[in-house]
Coordinates of C-alpha atoms in Angstrom, one line a residue:
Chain A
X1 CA -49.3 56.7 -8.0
X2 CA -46.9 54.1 -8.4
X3 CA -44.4 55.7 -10.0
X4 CA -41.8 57.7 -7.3
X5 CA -40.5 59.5 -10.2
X6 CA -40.4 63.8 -9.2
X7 CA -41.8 64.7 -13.2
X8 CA -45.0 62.0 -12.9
X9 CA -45.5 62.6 -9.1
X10 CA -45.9 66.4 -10.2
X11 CA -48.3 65.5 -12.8
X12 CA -50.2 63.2 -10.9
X13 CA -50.9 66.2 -7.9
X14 CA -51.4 68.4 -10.8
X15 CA -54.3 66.8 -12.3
X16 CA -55.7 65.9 -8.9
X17 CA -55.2 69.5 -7.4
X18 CA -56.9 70.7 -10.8
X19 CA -60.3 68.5 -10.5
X20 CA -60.4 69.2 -6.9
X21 CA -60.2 73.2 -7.4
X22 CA -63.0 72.2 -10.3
X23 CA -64.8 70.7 -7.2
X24 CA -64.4 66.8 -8.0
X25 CA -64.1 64.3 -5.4
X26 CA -60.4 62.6 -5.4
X27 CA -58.7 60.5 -4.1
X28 CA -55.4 59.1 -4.9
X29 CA -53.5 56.0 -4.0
X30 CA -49.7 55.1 -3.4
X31 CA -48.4 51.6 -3.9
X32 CA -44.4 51.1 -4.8
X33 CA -41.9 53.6 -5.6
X34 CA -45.0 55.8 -5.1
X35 CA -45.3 55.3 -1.3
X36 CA -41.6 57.4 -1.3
X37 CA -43.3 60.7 -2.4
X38 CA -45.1 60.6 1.2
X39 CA -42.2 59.8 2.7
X40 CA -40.5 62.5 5.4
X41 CA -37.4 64.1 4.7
X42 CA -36.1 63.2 8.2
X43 CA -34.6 60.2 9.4
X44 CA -36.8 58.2 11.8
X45 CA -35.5 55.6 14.0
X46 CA -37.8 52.4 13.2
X47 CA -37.2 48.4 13.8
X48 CA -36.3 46.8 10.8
X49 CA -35.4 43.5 9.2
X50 CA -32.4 43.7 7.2
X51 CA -33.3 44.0 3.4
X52 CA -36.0 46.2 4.5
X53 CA -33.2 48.6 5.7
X54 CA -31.4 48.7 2.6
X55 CA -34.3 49.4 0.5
X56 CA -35.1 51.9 2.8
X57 CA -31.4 53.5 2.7
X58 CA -31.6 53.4 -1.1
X59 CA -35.2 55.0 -2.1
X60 CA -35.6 58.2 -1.7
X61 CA -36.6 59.8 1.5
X62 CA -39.8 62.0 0.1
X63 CA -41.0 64.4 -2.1
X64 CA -37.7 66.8 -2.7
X65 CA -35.4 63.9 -3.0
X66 CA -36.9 62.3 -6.2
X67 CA -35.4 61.7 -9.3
X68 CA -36.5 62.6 -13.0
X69 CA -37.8 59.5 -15.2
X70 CA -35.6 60.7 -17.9
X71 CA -32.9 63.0 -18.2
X72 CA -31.6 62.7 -14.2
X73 CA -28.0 62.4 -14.9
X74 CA -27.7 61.2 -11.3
X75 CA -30.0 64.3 -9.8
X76 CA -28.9 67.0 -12.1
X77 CA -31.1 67.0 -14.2
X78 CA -33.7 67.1 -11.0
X79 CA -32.0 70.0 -9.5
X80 CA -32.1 71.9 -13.1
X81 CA -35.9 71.2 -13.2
X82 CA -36.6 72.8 -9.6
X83 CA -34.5 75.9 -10.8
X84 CA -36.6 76.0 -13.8
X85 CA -39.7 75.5 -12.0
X86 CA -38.9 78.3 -9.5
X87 CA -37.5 80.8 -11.9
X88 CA -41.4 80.0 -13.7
X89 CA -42.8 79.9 -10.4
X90 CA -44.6 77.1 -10.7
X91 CA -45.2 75.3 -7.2
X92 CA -42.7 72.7 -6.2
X93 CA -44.1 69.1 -5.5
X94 CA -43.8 69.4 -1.8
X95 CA -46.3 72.7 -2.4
X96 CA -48.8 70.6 -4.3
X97 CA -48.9 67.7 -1.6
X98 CA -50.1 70.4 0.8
X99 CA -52.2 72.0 -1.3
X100 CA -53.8 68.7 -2.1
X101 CA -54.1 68.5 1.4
X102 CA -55.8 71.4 1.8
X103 CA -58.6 71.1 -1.0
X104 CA -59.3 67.6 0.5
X105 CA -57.5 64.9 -1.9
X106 CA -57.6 61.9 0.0
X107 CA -54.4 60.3 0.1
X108 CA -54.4 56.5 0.5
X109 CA -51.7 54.4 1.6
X110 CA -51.4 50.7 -0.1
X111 CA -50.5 48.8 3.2
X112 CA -48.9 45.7 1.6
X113 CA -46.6 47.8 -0.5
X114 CA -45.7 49.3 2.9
X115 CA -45.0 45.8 4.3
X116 CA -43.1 44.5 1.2
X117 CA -40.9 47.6 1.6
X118 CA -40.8 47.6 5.2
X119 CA -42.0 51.4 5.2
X120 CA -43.2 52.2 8.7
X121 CA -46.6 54.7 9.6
X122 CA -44.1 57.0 11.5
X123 CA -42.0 57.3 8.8
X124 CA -44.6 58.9 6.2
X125 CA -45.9 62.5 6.2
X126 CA -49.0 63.2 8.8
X127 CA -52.8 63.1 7.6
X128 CA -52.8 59.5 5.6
X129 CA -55.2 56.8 5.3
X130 CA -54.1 53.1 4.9
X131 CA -55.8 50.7 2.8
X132 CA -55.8 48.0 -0.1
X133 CA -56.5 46.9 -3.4
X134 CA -60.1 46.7 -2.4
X135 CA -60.3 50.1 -1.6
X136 CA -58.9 51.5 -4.6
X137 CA -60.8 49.3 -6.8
X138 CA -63.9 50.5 -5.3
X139 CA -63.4 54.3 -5.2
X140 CA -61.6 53.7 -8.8
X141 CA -65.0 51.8 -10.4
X142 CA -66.7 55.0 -9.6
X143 CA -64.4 57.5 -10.9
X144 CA -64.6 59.3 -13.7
X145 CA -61.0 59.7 -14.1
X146 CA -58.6 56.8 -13.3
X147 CA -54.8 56.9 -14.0
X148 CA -51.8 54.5 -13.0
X149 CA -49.2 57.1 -13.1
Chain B
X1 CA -48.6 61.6 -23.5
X2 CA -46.6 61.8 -20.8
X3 CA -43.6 60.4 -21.9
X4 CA -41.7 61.0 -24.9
X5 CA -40.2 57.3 -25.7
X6 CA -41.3 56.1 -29.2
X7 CA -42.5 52.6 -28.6
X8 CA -45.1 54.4 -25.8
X9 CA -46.1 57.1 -28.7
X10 CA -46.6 54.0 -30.8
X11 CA -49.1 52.2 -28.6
X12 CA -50.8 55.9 -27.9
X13 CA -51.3 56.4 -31.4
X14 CA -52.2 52.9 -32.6
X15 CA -54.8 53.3 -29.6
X16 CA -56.4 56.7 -30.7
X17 CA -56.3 56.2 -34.6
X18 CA -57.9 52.7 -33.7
X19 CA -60.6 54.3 -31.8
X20 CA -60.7 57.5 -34.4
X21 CA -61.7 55.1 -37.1
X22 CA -64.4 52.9 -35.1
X23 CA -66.0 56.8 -35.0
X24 CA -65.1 57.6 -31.6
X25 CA -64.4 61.4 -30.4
X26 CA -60.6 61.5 -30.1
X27 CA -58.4 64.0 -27.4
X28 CA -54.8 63.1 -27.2
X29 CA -53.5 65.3 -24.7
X30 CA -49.4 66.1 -24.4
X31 CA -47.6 67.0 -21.4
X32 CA -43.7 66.9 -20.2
X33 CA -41.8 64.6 -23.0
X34 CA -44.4 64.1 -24.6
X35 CA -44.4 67.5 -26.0
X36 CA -41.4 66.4 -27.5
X37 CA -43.4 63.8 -29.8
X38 CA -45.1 67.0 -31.5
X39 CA -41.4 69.2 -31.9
X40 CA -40.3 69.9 -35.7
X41 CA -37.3 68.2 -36.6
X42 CA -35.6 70.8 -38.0
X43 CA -33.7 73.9 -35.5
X44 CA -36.0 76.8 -34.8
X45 CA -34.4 80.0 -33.9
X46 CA -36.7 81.0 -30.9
X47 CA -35.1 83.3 -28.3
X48 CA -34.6 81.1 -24.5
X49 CA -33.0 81.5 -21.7
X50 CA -29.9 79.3 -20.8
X51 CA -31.5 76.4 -18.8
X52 CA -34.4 76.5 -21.6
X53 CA -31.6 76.2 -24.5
X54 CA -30.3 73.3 -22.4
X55 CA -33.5 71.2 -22.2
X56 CA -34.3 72.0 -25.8
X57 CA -31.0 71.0 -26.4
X58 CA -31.0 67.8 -24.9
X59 CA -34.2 66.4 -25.6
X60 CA -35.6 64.9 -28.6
X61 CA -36.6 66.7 -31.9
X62 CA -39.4 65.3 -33.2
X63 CA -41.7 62.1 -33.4
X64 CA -38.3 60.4 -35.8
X65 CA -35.5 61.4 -33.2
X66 CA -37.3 59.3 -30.1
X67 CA -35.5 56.7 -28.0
X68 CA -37.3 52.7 -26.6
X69 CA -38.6 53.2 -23.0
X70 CA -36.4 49.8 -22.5
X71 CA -33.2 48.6 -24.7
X72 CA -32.5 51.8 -26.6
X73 CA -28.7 50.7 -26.3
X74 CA -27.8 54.8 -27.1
X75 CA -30.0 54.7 -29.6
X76 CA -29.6 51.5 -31.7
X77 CA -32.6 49.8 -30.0
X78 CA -34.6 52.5 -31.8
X79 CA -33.2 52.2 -34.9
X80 CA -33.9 48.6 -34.6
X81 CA -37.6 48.8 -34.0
X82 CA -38.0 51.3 -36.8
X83 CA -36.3 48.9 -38.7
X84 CA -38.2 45.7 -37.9
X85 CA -41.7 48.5 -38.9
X86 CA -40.5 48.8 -42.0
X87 CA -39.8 45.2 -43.1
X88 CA -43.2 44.4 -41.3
X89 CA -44.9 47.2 -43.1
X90 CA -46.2 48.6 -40.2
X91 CA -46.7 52.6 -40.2
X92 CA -44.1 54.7 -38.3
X93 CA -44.8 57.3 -35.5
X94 CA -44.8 60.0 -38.1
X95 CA -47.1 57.9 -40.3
X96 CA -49.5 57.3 -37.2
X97 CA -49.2 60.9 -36.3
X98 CA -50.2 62.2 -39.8
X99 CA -53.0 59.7 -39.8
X100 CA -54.3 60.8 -36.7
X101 CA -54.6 64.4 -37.6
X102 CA -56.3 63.2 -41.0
X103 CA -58.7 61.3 -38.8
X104 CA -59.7 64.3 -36.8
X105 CA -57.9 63.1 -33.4
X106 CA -57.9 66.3 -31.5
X107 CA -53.9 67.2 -30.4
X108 CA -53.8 69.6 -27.6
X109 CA -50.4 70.4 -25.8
X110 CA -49.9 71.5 -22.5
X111 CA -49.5 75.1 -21.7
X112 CA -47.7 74.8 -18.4
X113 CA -45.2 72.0 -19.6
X114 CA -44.0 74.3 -22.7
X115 CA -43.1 77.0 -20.6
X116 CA -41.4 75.1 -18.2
X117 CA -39.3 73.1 -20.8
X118 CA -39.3 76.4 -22.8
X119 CA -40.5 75.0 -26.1
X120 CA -42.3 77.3 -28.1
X121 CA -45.4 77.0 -30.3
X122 CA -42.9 77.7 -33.7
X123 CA -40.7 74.5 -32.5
X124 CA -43.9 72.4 -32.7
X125 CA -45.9 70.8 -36.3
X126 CA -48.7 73.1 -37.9
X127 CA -52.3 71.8 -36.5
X128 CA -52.3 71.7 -32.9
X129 CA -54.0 73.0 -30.1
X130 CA -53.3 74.7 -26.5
X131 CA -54.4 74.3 -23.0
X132 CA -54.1 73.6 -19.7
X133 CA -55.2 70.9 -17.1
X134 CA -58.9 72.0 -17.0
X135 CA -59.0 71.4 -20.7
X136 CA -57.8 68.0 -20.2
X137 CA -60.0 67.6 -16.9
X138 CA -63.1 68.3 -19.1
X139 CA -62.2 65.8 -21.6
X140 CA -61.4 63.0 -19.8
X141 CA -64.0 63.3 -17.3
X142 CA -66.8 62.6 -20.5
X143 CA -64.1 59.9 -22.0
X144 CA -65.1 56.3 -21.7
X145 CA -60.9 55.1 -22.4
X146 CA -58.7 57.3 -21.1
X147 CA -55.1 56.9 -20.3
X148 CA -52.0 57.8 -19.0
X149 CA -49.0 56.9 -21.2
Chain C
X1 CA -50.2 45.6 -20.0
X2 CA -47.7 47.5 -21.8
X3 CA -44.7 47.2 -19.6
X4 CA -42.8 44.1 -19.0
X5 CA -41.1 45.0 -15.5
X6 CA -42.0 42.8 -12.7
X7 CA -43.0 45.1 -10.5
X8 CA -45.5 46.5 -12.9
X9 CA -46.8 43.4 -13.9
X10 CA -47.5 42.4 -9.9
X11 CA -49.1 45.9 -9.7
X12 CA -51.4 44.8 -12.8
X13 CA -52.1 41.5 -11.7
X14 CA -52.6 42.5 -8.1
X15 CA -55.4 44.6 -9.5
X16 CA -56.7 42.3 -11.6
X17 CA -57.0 39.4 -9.5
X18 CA -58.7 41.7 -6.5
X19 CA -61.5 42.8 -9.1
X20 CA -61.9 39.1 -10.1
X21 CA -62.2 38.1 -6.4
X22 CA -65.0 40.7 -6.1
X23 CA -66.5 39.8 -9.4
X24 CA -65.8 42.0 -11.7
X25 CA -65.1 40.5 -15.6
X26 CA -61.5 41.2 -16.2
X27 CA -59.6 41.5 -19.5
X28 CA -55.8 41.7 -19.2
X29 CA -54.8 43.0 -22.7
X30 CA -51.2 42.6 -23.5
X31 CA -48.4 44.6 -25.7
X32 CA -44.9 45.7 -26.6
X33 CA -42.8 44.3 -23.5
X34 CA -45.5 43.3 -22.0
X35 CA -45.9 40.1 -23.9
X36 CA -42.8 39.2 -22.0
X37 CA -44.6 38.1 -19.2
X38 CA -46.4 35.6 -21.0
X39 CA -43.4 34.0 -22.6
X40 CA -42.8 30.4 -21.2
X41 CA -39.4 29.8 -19.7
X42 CA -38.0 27.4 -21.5
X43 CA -36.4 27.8 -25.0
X44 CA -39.1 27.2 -27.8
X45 CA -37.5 26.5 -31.4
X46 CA -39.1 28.3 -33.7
X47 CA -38.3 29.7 -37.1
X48 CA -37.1 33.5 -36.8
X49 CA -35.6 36.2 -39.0
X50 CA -32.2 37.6 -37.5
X51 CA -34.0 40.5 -36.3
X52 CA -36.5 38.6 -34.5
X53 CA -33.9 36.2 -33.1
X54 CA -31.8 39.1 -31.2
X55 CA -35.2 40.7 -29.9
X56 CA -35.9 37.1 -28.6
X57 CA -32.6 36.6 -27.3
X58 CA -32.6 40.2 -25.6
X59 CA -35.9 40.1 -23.5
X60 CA -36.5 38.4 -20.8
X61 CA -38.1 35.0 -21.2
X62 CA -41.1 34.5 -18.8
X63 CA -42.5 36.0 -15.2
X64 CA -39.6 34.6 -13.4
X65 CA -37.3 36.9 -15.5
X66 CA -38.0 40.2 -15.0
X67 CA -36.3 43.1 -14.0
X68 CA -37.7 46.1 -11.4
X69 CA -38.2 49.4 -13.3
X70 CA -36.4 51.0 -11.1
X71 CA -33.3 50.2 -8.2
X72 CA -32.7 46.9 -10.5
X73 CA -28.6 46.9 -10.5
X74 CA -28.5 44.3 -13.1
X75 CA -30.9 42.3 -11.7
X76 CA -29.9 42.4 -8.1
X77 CA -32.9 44.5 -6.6
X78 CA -35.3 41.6 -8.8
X79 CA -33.8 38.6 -6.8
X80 CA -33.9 41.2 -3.4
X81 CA -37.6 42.1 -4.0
X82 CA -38.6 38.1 -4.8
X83 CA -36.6 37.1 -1.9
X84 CA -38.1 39.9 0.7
X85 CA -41.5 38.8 -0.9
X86 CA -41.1 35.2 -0.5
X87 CA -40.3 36.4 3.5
X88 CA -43.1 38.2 3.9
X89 CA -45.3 35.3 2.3
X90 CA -46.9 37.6 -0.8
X91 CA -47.8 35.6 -4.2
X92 CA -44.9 35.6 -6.7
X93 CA -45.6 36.5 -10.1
X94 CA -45.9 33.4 -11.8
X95 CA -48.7 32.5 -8.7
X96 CA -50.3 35.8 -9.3
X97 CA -51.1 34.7 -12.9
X98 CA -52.1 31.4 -12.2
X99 CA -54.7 32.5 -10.1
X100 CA -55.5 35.1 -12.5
X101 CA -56.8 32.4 -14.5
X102 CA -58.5 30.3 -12.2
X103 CA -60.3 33.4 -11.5
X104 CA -61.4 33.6 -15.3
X105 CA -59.4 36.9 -15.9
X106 CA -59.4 36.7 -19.6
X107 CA -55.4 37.5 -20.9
X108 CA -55.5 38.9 -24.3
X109 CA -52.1 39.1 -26.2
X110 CA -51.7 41.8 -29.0
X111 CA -50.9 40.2 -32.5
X112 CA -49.7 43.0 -33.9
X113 CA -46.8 42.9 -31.0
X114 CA -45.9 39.9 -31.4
X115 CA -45.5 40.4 -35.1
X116 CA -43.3 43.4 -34.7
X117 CA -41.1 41.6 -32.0
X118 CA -41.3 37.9 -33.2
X119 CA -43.0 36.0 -30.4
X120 CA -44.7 32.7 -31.7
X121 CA -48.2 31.6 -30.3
X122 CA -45.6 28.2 -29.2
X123 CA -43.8 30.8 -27.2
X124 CA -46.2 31.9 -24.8
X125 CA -48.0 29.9 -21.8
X126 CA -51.3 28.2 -22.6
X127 CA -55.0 29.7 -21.9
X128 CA -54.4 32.9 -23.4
X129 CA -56.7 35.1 -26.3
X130 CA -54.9 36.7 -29.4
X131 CA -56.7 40.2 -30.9
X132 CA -55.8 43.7 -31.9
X133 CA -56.6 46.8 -30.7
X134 CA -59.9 47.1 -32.2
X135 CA -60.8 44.2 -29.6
X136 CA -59.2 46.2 -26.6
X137 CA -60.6 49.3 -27.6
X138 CA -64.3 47.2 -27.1
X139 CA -63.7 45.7 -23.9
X140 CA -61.8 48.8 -22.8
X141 CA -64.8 51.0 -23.6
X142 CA -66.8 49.7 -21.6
X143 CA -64.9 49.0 -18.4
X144 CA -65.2 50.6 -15.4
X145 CA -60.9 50.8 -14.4
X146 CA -58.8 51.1 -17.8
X147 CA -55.3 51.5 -17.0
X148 CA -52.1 51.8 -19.0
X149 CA -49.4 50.3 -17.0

């Protein structure tokens, strides 16, 4: 997940909560605007440099604050989406990150997009790991499904 | 097909009629906007609700009405590229679509993302198929390229 | 290497160098805006129809010109992340791709691309490969990670 978009974070959790109903081991892995879907909704006081406060005033601050990739009209079209998605009842994305949770997608941190953002630990939801490149490369050589979304 | 710009629909053609013709097994699987790749160009009359007239309204209809992921300038980026094809000679997204379903690539929609955006199977061109996640889970899983565009 | 936004092309080299460093064979194939990344940046003079000479003129010439996919204010939030990057002592993107190829990481540039959009071989930075997608299908086939990014 790089992508902090709310349309492709939904179809990311979608495709992983489906192979792990189907009993598939997953695992998926947030680097960039991805690390913001983990993010907490609530403030939460941290020590940081300068820029890193500004990028962190101006991403959004987790899963029900993220834009569409098309169409947002500066949230609109976001808000529209969740009424849509309601109305269908379809699960919203916060839903599908604990649901993920709960079948046992393992959800893996990229620690120097953290740093480059200045995105603290405290700041992200509970029951994380934190890792690298190396990690995902080698849980991604074995997978049989592999997606930069 | 995740995403309904036409330069990305390009490349995801190109890819599967390329592979279709070395002899490979071929799944192109549409979700969100990319269902929109697949709509008719002409109006359907379909009964929807108010928010589903809206998205139907506002999005793209049809594989000739698609804007550039980057400098679509309203539009005139798009017309542009289609341009350029033509005085190249290279096929155009409906071109590469129709090849594709001569070549036997398989086009399967998603269930789930038509009846959230309310598109109905009438709006979309003859020859399709229908299904959900697992579907795609099943094919992907066997697939040795498979991506996310 | 579809995309030609810097912070998708640090995510793709980032990947690609790591699997180099553990010894993996790595192909880079790139297309559409991605080719952008390769462009050197100085001004070549080469012979272009008007077409291709606004297309040039439009996208960004070289690694050191990109914009962020997202949060880029007119190429504000580029010069933030490169500066906050630079701080925090991670590779820029013109040092990623240098080590790319020390590393052997072959870089493979689509020729029908560069048709479509007008890019000369005397445009791009040395060392690279020029195929189609019959020759990323091959290597693609046969990979372990694929992604579309």
């Amino acid at each position: 997940m790089f992508s902090g978009d709310l349309d492709k974070a939904m179809a990311g959790f979608i495709i992983a909560n489906g192979a792990a109903a189907m009993g598939d081991d997953v695992t998926m892995f947030f680097t960039f605007w991805g690390i913001n879907i983990l993010r907490k909704s609530e403030y939460v006081p941290v020590k940081k440099g300068f820029l890193e406060k500004m990028f962190g005033w101006m991403m959004p601050r987790g899963a029900d604050k993220l834009g569409l990739s098309k169409m947002n009209f500066g949230g609109m079209g976001s808000v529209m989406m969740k009424k849509i998605m309601k109305d269908k009842q379809v699960s919203s994305l916060p839903e599908l990150i604990s649901t993920a949770q709960s079948l046992g997608v393992k959800l893996v941190v990229c620690t120097m997009s953290m740093d480059v953002m200045g995105i603290k630990e405290e700041e992200l939801i509970p029951g994380l790991e934190f890792a690298g490149v190396a990690t995902y490369l080698g849980e991604a050589d074995q997978a049989g499904v592999n997606l930069f979304i």
